[in-house]
Short mmCIF file of C-alpha atoms in Angstrom, two decimals:
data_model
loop_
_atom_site.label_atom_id
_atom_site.label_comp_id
_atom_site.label_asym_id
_atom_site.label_seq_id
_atom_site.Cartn_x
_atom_site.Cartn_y
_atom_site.Cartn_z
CA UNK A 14 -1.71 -117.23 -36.67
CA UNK A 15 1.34 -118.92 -37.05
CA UNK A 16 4.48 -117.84 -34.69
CA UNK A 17 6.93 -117.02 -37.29
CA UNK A 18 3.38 -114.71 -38.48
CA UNK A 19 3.25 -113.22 -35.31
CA UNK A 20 7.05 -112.33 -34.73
CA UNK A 21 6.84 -110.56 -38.09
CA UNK A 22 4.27 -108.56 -37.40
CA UNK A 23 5.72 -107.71 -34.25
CA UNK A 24 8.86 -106.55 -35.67
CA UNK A 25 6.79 -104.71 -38.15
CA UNK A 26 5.29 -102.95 -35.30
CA UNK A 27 8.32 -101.77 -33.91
CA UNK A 28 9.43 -100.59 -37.15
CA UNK A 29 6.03 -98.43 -37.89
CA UNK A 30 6.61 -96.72 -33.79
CA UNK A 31 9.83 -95.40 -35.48
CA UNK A 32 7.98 -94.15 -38.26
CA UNK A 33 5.47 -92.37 -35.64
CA UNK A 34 8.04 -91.11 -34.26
CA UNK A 35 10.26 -89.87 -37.46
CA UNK A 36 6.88 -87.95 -37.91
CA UNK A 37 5.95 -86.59 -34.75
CA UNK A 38 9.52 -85.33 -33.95
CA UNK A 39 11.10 -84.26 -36.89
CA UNK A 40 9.01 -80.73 -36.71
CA UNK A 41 11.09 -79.71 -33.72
CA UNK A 42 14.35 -78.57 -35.63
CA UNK A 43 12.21 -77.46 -38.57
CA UNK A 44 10.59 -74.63 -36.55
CA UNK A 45 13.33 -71.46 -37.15
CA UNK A 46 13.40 -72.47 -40.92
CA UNK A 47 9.29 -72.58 -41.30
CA UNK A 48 9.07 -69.25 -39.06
CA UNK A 49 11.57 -67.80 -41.76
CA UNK A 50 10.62 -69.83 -44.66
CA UNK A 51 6.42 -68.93 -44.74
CA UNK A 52 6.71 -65.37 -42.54
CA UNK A 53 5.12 -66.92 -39.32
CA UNK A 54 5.80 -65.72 -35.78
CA UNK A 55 5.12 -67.98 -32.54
CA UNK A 56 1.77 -67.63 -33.60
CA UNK A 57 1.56 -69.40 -36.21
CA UNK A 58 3.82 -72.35 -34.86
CA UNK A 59 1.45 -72.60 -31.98
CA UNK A 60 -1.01 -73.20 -34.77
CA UNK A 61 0.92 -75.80 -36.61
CA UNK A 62 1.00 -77.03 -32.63
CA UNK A 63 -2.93 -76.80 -32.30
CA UNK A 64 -3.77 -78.17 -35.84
CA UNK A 65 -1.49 -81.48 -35.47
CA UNK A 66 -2.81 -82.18 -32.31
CA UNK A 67 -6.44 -81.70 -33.33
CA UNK A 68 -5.75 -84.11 -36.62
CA UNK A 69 -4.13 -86.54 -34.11
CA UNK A 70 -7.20 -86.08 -31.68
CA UNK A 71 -9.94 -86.49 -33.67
CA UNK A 72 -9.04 -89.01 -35.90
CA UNK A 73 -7.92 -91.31 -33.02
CA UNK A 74 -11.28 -91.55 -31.69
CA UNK A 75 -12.59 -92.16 -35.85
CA UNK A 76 -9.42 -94.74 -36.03
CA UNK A 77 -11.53 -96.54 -32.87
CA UNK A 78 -14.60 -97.10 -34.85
CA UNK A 79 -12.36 -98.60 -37.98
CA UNK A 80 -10.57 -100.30 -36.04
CA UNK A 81 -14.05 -102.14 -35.24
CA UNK A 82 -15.95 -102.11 -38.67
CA UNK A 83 -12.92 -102.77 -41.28
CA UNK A 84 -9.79 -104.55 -39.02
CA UNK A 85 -6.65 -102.97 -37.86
CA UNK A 86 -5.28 -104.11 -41.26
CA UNK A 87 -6.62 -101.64 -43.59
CA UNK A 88 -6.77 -98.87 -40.83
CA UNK A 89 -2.46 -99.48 -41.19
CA UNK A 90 -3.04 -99.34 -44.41
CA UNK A 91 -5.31 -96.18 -44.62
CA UNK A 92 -2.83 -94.80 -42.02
CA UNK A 93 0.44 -95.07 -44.29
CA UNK A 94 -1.46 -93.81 -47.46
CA UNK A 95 -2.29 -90.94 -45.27
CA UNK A 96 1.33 -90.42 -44.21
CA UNK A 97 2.98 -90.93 -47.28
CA UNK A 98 0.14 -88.26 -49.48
CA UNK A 99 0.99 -85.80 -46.57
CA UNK A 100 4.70 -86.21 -46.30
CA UNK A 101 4.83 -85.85 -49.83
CA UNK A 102 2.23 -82.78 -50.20
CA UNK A 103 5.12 -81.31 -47.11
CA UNK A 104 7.62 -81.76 -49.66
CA UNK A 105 5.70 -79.38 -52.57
CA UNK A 106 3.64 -76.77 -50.06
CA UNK A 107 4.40 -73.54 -51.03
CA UNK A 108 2.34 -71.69 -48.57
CA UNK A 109 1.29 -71.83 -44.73
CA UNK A 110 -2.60 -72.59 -45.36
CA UNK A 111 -1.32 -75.77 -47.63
CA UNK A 112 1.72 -76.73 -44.98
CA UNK A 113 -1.29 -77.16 -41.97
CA UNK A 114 -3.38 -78.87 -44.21
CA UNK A 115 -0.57 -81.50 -44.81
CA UNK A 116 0.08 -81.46 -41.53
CA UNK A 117 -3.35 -81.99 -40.33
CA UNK A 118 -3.09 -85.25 -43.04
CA UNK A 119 -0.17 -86.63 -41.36
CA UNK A 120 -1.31 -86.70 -37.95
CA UNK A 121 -4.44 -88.08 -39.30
CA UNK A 122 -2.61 -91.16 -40.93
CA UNK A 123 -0.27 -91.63 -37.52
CA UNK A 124 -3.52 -91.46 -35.49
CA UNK A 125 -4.73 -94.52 -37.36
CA UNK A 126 -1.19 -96.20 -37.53
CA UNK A 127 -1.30 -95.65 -33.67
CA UNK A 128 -4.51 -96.71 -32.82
CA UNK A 129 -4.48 -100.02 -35.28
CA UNK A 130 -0.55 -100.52 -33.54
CA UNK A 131 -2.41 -99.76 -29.88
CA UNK A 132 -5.67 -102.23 -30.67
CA UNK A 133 -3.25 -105.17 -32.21
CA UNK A 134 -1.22 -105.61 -29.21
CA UNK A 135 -3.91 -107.22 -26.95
CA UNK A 136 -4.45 -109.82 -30.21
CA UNK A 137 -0.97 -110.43 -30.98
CA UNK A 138 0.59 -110.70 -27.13
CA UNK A 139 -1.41 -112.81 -24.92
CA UNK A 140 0.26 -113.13 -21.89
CA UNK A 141 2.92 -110.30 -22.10
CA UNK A 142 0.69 -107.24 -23.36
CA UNK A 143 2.23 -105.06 -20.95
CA UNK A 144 5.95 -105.87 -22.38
CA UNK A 145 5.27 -105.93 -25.62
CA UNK A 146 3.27 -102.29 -25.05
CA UNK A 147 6.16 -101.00 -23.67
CA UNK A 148 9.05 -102.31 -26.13
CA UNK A 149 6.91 -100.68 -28.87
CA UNK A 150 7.03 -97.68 -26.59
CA UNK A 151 10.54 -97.77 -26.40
CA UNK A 152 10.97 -97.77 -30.04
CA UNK A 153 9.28 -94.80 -30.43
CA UNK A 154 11.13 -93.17 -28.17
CA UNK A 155 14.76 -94.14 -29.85
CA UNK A 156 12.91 -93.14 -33.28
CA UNK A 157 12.15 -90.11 -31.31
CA UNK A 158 16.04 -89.49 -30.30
CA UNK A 159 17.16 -90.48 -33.75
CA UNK A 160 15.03 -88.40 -35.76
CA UNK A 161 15.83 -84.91 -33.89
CA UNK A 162 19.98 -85.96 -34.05
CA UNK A 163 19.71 -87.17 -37.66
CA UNK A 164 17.12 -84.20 -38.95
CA UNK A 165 19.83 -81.44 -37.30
CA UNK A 166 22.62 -83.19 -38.61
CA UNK A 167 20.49 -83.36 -42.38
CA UNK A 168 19.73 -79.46 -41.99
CA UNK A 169 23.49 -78.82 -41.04
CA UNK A 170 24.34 -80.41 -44.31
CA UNK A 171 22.35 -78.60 -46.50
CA UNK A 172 19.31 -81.18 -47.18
CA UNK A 173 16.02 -79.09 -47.11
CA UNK A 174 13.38 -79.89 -44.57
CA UNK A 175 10.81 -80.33 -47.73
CA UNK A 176 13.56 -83.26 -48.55
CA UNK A 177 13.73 -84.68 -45.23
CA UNK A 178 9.25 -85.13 -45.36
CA UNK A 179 10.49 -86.27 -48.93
CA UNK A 180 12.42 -88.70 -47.36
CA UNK A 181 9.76 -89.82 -45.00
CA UNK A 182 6.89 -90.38 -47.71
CA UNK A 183 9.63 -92.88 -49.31
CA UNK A 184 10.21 -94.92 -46.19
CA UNK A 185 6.24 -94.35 -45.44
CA UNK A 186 5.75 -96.10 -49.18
CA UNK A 187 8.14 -98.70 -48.69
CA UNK A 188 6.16 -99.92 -44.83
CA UNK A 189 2.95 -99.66 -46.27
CA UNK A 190 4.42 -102.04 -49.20
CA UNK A 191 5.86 -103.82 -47.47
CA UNK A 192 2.91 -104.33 -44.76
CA UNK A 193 0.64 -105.45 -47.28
CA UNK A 194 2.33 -109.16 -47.19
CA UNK A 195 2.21 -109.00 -43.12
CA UNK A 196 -0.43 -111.00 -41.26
CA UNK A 197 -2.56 -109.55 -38.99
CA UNK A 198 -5.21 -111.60 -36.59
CA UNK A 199 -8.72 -110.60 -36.93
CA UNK A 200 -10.35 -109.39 -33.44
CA UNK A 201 -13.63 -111.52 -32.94
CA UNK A 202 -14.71 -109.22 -30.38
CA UNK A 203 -16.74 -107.18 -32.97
CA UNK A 204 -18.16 -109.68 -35.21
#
C-alpha cells in the first residue's frame, strides 16, 4: 500500500470516528422531544438506552467474525449502508416500536464501522498503533462535542430531530461513496 494510500485512508478514518460519534451523541438533546413526541416516560428512554447498546453489543462481536471472512472493507461498507437505511428509516418512523428498530439498525452499522476502524489500525500503523488509536479517539470525541452543540443549536432553530438523522443518512451516503475509492490493506492473518 502506497503512502499517499495509507494517509488517505487514515484521514478517512478520522472522518468516519466523527460520524460514530454524530450518531452515538446526537440522541442526548433529542430525549425531551421523543418523550413528548411518541408518549414515552423514562421508561421507555431507558429502552431506547438498552436496545442501542444491545445492537452495538452484539453486532460487534458478529463485526469480529467479518472482519475475518470478508475484509474490513466491505464490513465499512456494510456498516454505512446500515447507518444511512437507519438514519433515514429515523427520519420517517412514526411510532416507538419502528424508532427502536431503527435504532437497533444504526448501532448495528456503527458496530461494524467501529470494529472494521478498530481491526485496520494495527494494518495501517505499524510502529505508532497506539497514536494513531488515540488520534482516532480524539476525533470522536470532538465529533462527540460538536454534535451535542450543533444538534441544540439545530433544535433551537426549528430543524426537526427526524431532519437532523435526515441529515446524517446524507453525510452517511456521501462516506460510504466516497469510501468505495479508498484503499484498504488486506490482513493476511486469516488467510
Amino acid at each position: 500500500m502506497s503512502k499517499r494510500s495509507r494517509t488517505m485512508l487514515i484521514i478517512y478514518i478520522f472522518f468516519v470516528m466523527f460520524l460514530s460519534a454524530m450518531c452515538d451523541n446526537v440522541k442526548g438533546p433529542f430525549v425531551p422531544i421523543i418523550k413528548q413526541e411518541f408518549l414515552i416516560n423514562n421508561r421507555g428512554i431507558a429502552t431506547t438506552l438498552i436496545i442501542s447498546s444491545l445492537g452495538y453489543m452484539i453486532f460487534t462481536f458478529i463485526g469480529g467474525i467479518l472482519c475475518e471472512k470478508i475484509g474490513q472493507k466491505k464490513v465499512f461498507i456494510l456498516g454505512f449502508i446500515l447507518v444511512t437505511v437507519a438514519s433515514t428509516g429515523l427520519y420517517f418512523s412514526n411510532n416507538f416500536a419502528m424508532y427502536l428498530i431503527e435504532l437497533f439498525l444504526l448501532n448495528m452499522g456503527q458496530s461494524f464501522i467501529g470494529i472494521a476502524t478498530n481491526t485496520i489500525i494495527p494494518l495501517l500503523a505499524i510502529g505508532f498503533e497506539a497514536i494513531l488509536m488515540n488520534l482516532t479517539h480524539f476525533s470522536y470525541g470532538v465529533g462527540a462535542t460538536f454534535t451535542q452543540r450543533f444538534a441544540g443549536m439545530l433544535l433551537y432553530n426549528g430543524v426537526t430531530w427526524r431532519e437532523i438523522y435526515l441529515i446524517i443518512a446524507i453525510i452517511s451516503f456521501l462516506m460510504l461513496v466516497g469510501f468505495v475509492f479508498v484503499r484498504v490493506p488486506k490482513s493476511h492473518l486469516f488467510k
